[in-house]
Coordinates of C-alpha atoms in Angstrom, one line a residue:
M1 CA 26.0 16.2 2.9
F2 CA 24.7 19.5 4.4
N3 CA 25.8 22.5 2.4
S4 CA 27.2 20.2 -0.2
K5 CA 25.9 20.2 -3.8
V6 CA 23.9 17.1 -4.8
L7 CA 22.3 15.9 -8.0
S8 CA 18.7 14.8 -7.4
L9 CA 17.1 12.6 -10.0
D10 CA 13.3 12.1 -10.3
I11 CA 13.0 9.4 -12.9
G12 CA 9.6 8.8 -14.7
S13 CA 8.5 6.8 -17.6
K14 CA 8.1 9.9 -19.8
N15 CA 10.4 12.5 -18.3
T16 CA 13.4 12.5 -15.9
K17 CA 13.7 15.6 -13.8
I18 CA 17.3 16.6 -12.7
V19 CA 18.0 19.2 -10.0
L20 CA 21.4 20.4 -8.9
G21 CA 21.1 22.0 -5.5
S22 CA 22.2 22.1 -1.9
Q23 CA 20.7 22.2 1.6
I24 CA 21.4 25.0 4.0
K25 CA 19.6 24.2 7.3
K26 CA 15.9 23.6 6.3
N27 CA 16.2 25.5 3.0
V28 CA 17.2 24.3 -0.5
I29 CA 19.2 26.4 -2.9
I30 CA 18.6 25.4 -6.6
E31 CA 21.3 26.0 -9.1
K32 CA 20.0 24.1 -12.1
A33 CA 16.8 22.2 -13.0
I34 CA 16.4 20.3 -16.3
T35 CA 13.9 17.9 -17.8
M36 CA 15.0 15.2 -20.3
I37 CA 12.9 12.7 -22.1
T38 CA 13.3 9.2 -20.6
P39 CA 14.2 6.9 -23.4
V40 CA 11.4 4.5 -24.5
G41 CA 11.7 1.1 -22.9
C42 CA 14.2 2.2 -20.2
Y43 CA 11.9 2.5 -17.2
N44 CA 8.6 1.1 -16.0
D45 CA 6.8 1.6 -12.7
G46 CA 9.9 2.4 -10.7
N47 CA 12.1 -0.3 -12.3
I48 CA 15.0 0.5 -14.6
I49 CA 14.8 -1.8 -17.6
D50 CA 17.9 -0.6 -19.6
I51 CA 20.5 1.0 -17.3
T52 CA 23.1 1.5 -20.2
K53 CA 20.7 3.5 -22.3
L54 CA 19.3 5.5 -19.4
K55 CA 22.8 6.3 -18.1
S56 CA 23.9 7.4 -21.6
E57 CA 20.9 9.8 -21.9
I58 CA 21.4 11.3 -18.4
S59 CA 25.2 11.7 -19.0
D60 CA 24.5 13.5 -22.3
G61 CA 22.0 15.8 -20.6
L62 CA 24.4 16.6 -17.8
E63 CA 27.2 17.3 -20.2
A64 CA 25.0 19.6 -22.4
E65 CA 24.1 21.6 -19.3
N66 CA 27.7 21.5 -18.0
I67 CA 26.5 19.9 -14.7
K68 CA 29.2 18.2 -12.8
C69 CA 28.3 16.6 -9.4
R70 CA 29.1 13.1 -8.1
N71 CA 26.8 13.2 -5.1
I72 CA 23.5 11.6 -6.3
I73 CA 20.1 11.2 -4.8
I74 CA 17.3 9.3 -6.5
T75 CA 13.6 9.7 -5.6
T76 CA 10.9 7.6 -7.1
K77 CA 7.3 6.3 -6.8
S78 CA 6.0 2.9 -7.8
T79 CA 2.9 0.8 -7.3
T80 CA 5.3 -1.9 -6.0
I81 CA 6.4 0.2 -3.1
I82 CA 4.0 -0.7 -0.3
T83 CA 3.1 1.8 2.4
R84 CA 1.0 0.7 5.4
D85 CA -0.1 2.4 8.7
I86 CA -0.1 0.1 11.8
D87 CA -0.5 0.6 15.5
I88 CA 1.9 -1.3 17.8
P89 CA 2.9 -1.3 21.5
V90 CA 5.8 1.1 22.3
A91 CA 9.0 -0.9 23.0
K92 CA 12.7 -0.8 22.7
K93 CA 13.9 -0.2 19.1
E94 CA 15.0 -3.8 18.4
D95 CA 11.7 -5.1 19.8
M96 CA 9.7 -2.7 17.7
D97 CA 11.6 -3.7 14.6
A98 CA 10.7 -7.3 15.3
I99 CA 7.0 -6.5 16.1
I100 CA 6.7 -4.4 12.9
K101 CA 8.2 -7.1 10.7
F102 CA 5.9 -9.7 12.3
Q103 CA 2.8 -7.5 11.7
M104 CA 3.7 -6.7 8.1
E105 CA 4.4 -10.4 7.3
R106 CA 0.9 -11.1 8.5
Y107 CA -0.6 -8.4 6.3
L108 CA 1.4 -8.9 3.1
P109 CA 1.8 -12.1 1.2
I110 CA 5.4 -11.3 0.0
K111 CA 8.9 -12.7 0.6
F112 CA 10.4 -10.2 3.0
G113 CA 13.9 -11.2 2.0
D114 CA 13.2 -9.5 -1.4
Y115 CA 12.3 -6.2 0.3
I116 CA 13.8 -3.4 2.3
M117 CA 11.6 -2.2 5.2
Q118 CA 11.7 1.2 6.9
Y119 CA 9.3 2.9 9.2
T120 CA 8.4 6.2 10.7
I121 CA 6.7 6.8 14.1
L122 CA 3.9 9.3 13.5
G123 CA 2.9 9.6 17.1
E124 CA 2.1 7.9 20.4
F125 CA -1.2 7.3 22.2
E126 CA -2.7 5.2 24.9
D127 CA -5.2 2.3 24.4
D128 CA -6.7 0.7 27.5
G129 CA -3.6 1.8 29.5
V130 CA -1.1 0.5 27.0
K131 CA 1.3 3.0 25.3
M132 CA 0.9 2.6 21.6
A133 CA 2.7 4.0 18.6
K134 CA 1.2 4.9 15.2
V135 CA 3.7 3.8 12.6
T136 CA 4.0 4.2 8.8
V137 CA 5.9 1.3 7.2
V138 CA 7.4 1.4 3.8
V139 CA 8.4 -1.8 2.1
Y140 CA 10.7 -1.3 -0.9
P141 CA 11.7 -3.9 -3.5
K142 CA 15.4 -4.7 -3.3
I143 CA 15.6 -5.3 -7.0
M144 CA 14.4 -1.8 -7.6
A145 CA 16.9 -0.3 -5.2
D146 CA 19.7 -2.3 -6.8
G147 CA 18.8 -0.9 -10.2
Y148 CA 19.2 2.7 -8.9
Y149 CA 22.5 2.0 -7.2
K150 CA 23.8 0.4 -10.4
L151 CA 22.7 3.5 -12.3
I152 CA 24.6 5.8 -9.9
K153 CA 27.7 3.6 -10.2
E154 CA 27.4 3.8 -14.0
L155 CA 27.2 7.6 -13.7
K156 CA 30.4 7.4 -11.6
G157 CA 28.6 8.9 -8.7
N158 CA 28.4 8.6 -5.0
A159 CA 25.0 7.3 -3.7
V160 CA 23.8 9.8 -1.0
A161 CA 20.2 8.5 -0.6
L162 CA 17.3 6.7 -2.2
D163 CA 14.0 8.4 -1.4
I164 CA 10.4 8.0 -2.3
S165 CA 8.2 10.8 -3.6
S166 CA 5.9 10.9 -0.5
N167 CA 8.8 11.4 1.8
S168 CA 10.5 13.9 -0.6
I169 CA 7.4 16.2 -0.7
N170 CA 6.8 15.8 3.1
K171 CA 10.2 17.4 3.8
L172 CA 9.2 20.6 2.0
F173 CA 6.2 21.1 4.2
N174 CA 7.8 22.1 7.5
E175 CA 6.8 24.8 9.9
N176 CA 7.1 28.5 9.2
I177 CA 7.0 28.2 5.4
K178 CA 5.0 30.0 2.9
V179 CA 3.3 28.4 -0.1
N180 CA 2.6 30.8 -2.9
D181 CA 3.4 33.7 -0.4
E182 CA 0.7 32.4 2.0
N183 CA 1.6 31.1 5.5
F184 CA 1.4 27.3 5.9
S185 CA 0.2 26.0 9.3
L186 CA 1.2 22.6 10.7
E187 CA -2.3 22.6 12.3
D188 CA -3.9 22.3 8.8
T189 CA -4.3 18.9 7.2
V190 CA -3.5 19.2 3.5
A191 CA -3.6 16.8 0.6
V192 CA -0.5 17.3 -1.5
I193 CA -1.2 15.6 -4.9
D194 CA 1.3 14.9 -7.6
L195 CA -0.6 14.9 -10.9
G196 CA 2.0 12.9 -12.9
Y197 CA 2.1 11.3 -16.3
D198 CA 1.5 7.6 -15.3
F199 CA 0.3 8.0 -11.7
I200 CA -1.4 10.4 -9.3
N201 CA 0.3 10.3 -5.9
V202 CA -2.0 11.4 -3.0
N203 CA -0.2 12.4 0.2
I204 CA -2.0 13.7 3.2
I205 CA 0.2 15.7 5.5
S206 CA -0.8 16.6 9.1
D207 CA 1.3 17.9 12.0
G208 CA 4.2 18.0 9.6
K209 CA 4.1 14.3 8.7
V210 CA 2.7 12.2 5.9
Q211 CA -0.2 10.5 7.6
F212 CA -1.4 8.7 4.5
T213 CA -0.1 8.1 1.0
R214 CA -1.5 6.1 -2.0
I215 CA -0.9 5.9 -5.7
I216 CA -3.8 6.1 -8.3
N217 CA -3.3 4.4 -11.6
Y218 CA -4.3 7.4 -13.6
G219 CA -2.3 10.3 -15.0
G220 CA -1.8 12.7 -17.9
A221 CA -1.0 9.7 -20.2
N222 CA -4.7 8.6 -20.0
I223 CA -5.8 11.9 -21.5
D224 CA -3.3 11.4 -24.3
I225 CA -4.5 7.9 -24.9
D226 CA -8.1 8.9 -25.1
I227 CA -7.4 11.8 -27.5
A228 CA -5.3 9.5 -29.7
K229 CA -8.1 7.0 -30.0
E230 CA -10.7 9.6 -30.7
L231 CA -8.7 11.4 -33.4
S232 CA -6.8 8.3 -34.7
I233 CA -3.4 9.9 -34.1
S234 CA -0.3 9.0 -32.2
E235 CA 0.0 9.7 -28.4
E236 CA 2.7 12.2 -29.1
A237 CA 0.4 14.1 -31.5
A238 CA -2.4 13.7 -29.0
E239 CA -0.3 15.4 -26.3
D240 CA 0.3 18.4 -28.6
Q241 CA -3.5 18.6 -29.2
K242 CA -4.1 18.5 -25.4
I243 CA -1.6 21.3 -24.8
K244 CA -3.1 23.4 -27.6
G245 CA -6.8 22.5 -27.2
Y246 CA -7.7 22.2 -23.5
N247 CA -9.1 25.0 -21.4
F248 CA -11.1 23.9 -18.4
E249 CA -12.2 27.5 -17.8
R250 CA -14.4 27.5 -20.8
K251 CA -17.4 25.3 -21.3
T252 CA -17.3 25.4 -25.1
L253 CA -14.6 26.3 -27.6
S254 CA -15.1 27.8 -31.1
D255 CA -13.0 25.1 -32.8
S256 CA -14.8 21.7 -32.9
Q257 CA -11.6 19.7 -32.5
S258 CA -10.5 21.8 -29.5
S259 CA -13.9 21.3 -28.0
M260 CA -13.6 17.5 -28.4
V261 CA -10.1 17.5 -26.9
N262 CA -11.4 19.7 -24.0
D263 CA -14.3 17.3 -23.4
I264 CA -12.0 14.3 -23.4
A265 CA -9.7 15.9 -20.9
K266 CA -12.5 16.9 -18.6
E267 CA -14.0 13.4 -18.6
Q268 CA -10.6 11.9 -17.7
V269 CA -10.0 14.5 -14.9
K270 CA -13.5 13.6 -13.5
N271 CA -12.2 10.0 -13.2
W272 CA -9.2 11.4 -11.3
I273 CA -11.4 13.4 -8.9
Q274 CA -13.6 10.3 -8.2
E275 CA -10.5 8.3 -7.2
I276 CA -9.0 11.1 -5.2
E277 CA -12.3 11.6 -3.3
K278 CA -12.4 7.9 -2.4
L279 CA -9.0 8.2 -0.8
L280 CA -9.8 11.4 1.0
N281 CA -13.0 10.0 2.4
Y282 CA -11.2 6.8 3.4
Y283 CA -8.7 8.9 5.4
K284 CA -11.4 11.1 7.0
N285 CA -13.4 8.0 8.0
K286 CA -10.4 6.2 9.3
E287 CA -10.2 8.0 12.6
Q288 CA -12.4 10.5 14.4
G289 CA -11.1 14.0 13.9
N290 CA -9.5 13.4 10.6
K291 CA -10.1 16.2 8.1
I292 CA -8.8 17.8 4.9
D293 CA -8.4 21.6 4.9
K294 CA -6.9 22.2 1.5
I295 CA -5.5 20.5 -1.6
Y296 CA -2.2 21.4 -3.1
I297 CA -1.4 20.1 -6.6
Y298 CA 1.9 19.8 -8.5
G299 CA 3.4 17.8 -11.3
G300 CA 2.9 17.9 -15.1
S301 CA -0.9 17.9 -15.3
S302 CA -1.2 20.5 -12.5
S303 CA -0.4 23.1 -15.3
L304 CA -3.6 22.3 -17.3
K305 CA -5.3 25.6 -17.6
G306 CA -8.3 25.9 -15.2
I307 CA -7.7 22.5 -13.5
E308 CA -7.5 24.2 -10.0
R309 CA -11.0 25.6 -10.3
F310 CA -12.3 22.4 -11.9
I311 CA -11.2 20.3 -9.0
K312 CA -12.2 22.9 -6.5
D313 CA -15.8 23.0 -7.8
A314 CA -16.0 19.2 -7.9
M315 CA -14.6 18.6 -4.4
N316 CA -15.7 21.8 -2.6
L317 CA -12.2 22.3 -1.2
P318 CA -9.6 25.0 -1.8
V319 CA -7.2 23.8 -4.5
T320 CA -3.9 25.5 -5.3
Q321 CA -1.1 24.7 -7.7
I322 CA 2.3 25.0 -5.8
Q323 CA 4.2 27.8 -7.6
S324 CA 6.6 28.9 -4.9
L325 CA 7.8 27.7 -1.5
S326 CA 9.7 30.1 0.9
N327 CA 12.2 27.3 1.8
V328 CA 13.2 26.8 -1.9
N329 CA 15.4 29.4 -3.4
C330 CA 15.6 29.2 -7.2
S331 CA 16.4 32.8 -7.9
K332 CA 19.5 31.8 -9.9
I333 CA 17.3 30.1 -12.6
D334 CA 13.9 30.5 -14.3
V335 CA 12.0 27.3 -13.4
E336 CA 8.4 26.1 -13.1
L337 CA 8.8 24.9 -9.5
S338 CA 5.7 22.5 -9.5
Q339 CA 7.4 20.3 -12.0
Y340 CA 10.5 19.6 -9.8
L341 CA 9.2 19.3 -6.3
N342 CA 9.9 15.6 -5.8
A343 CA 13.5 16.1 -6.8
I344 CA 13.9 19.2 -4.8
G345 CA 12.4 17.7 -1.6
A346 CA 14.8 14.7 -1.9
I347 CA 17.7 17.1 -1.5
I348 CA 16.7 17.7 2.1
R349 CA 18.4 15.3 4.5
L350 CA 17.0 15.3 8.0
R351 CA 19.5 14.9 10.9

């Protein structure tokens, strides 16, 4: 699929991001990027509930933008996708497959026949003279995968790949790239955090690989819910109030309602920070030498005004919203890159 156009879908409970692009070597060329509202009741935590309705909305969106492409990639995140890091002896591939399955069956009380398992070797080391491999294992529900393949079939498309968000974002952080016109070094360990609507996805990348990934059950929706309760309005109206009323860069606002909205948003983001800190500290304490040099944020809530400084002051780490990547060319369109990174990264297929 190299140099061929693909349609990459990042489906969420609130919005679905659609990117038309192609891969040339390690770079991605973006031709179109659109956001459509995911129909209510069609999608929940990675699972498609109503394929017919979702397919209809996506088809209408593609037709409206005159997007025609049969090659489809879907990337997603879900609390039901399990990611674990384990250490196992280095062996032949078939033996490692069996060892990993055995280890995971010990750790997880699930029926493995209902899941797809894949793994990535992060590195090798020696322990008491035994050659060991550090492995990240992903366990993906088959019923979820079947739903995506059925959606692609309904769209009359060809299934190129099914990806997960942590892997999608990882593929964008390769050597010799620039983030916001600054050089990115593989020697740095960075937390790349997707501040999404339902979830926050924390990915720690070191040596060019995701070393740790976890999902936090917080997101922009929690701010909307709290505002809606406080003002006795709908969550849709609360979101409008959030967009109009927040400003993390100012301690007080002249309008009392805006100040209330701002305070609610700040309290919720403080909850996010506490959960993020727990994960970063867990990673740092997991192994001697683990560190975090910088935090990159992206996703819908990364655009909240002043949130970079707010998180930076709380965590005492450099925090930057991803606005440009040197390996992503979107010169043909005007797009807010941070909103589409999962879909863009999924376009990259490694040989």
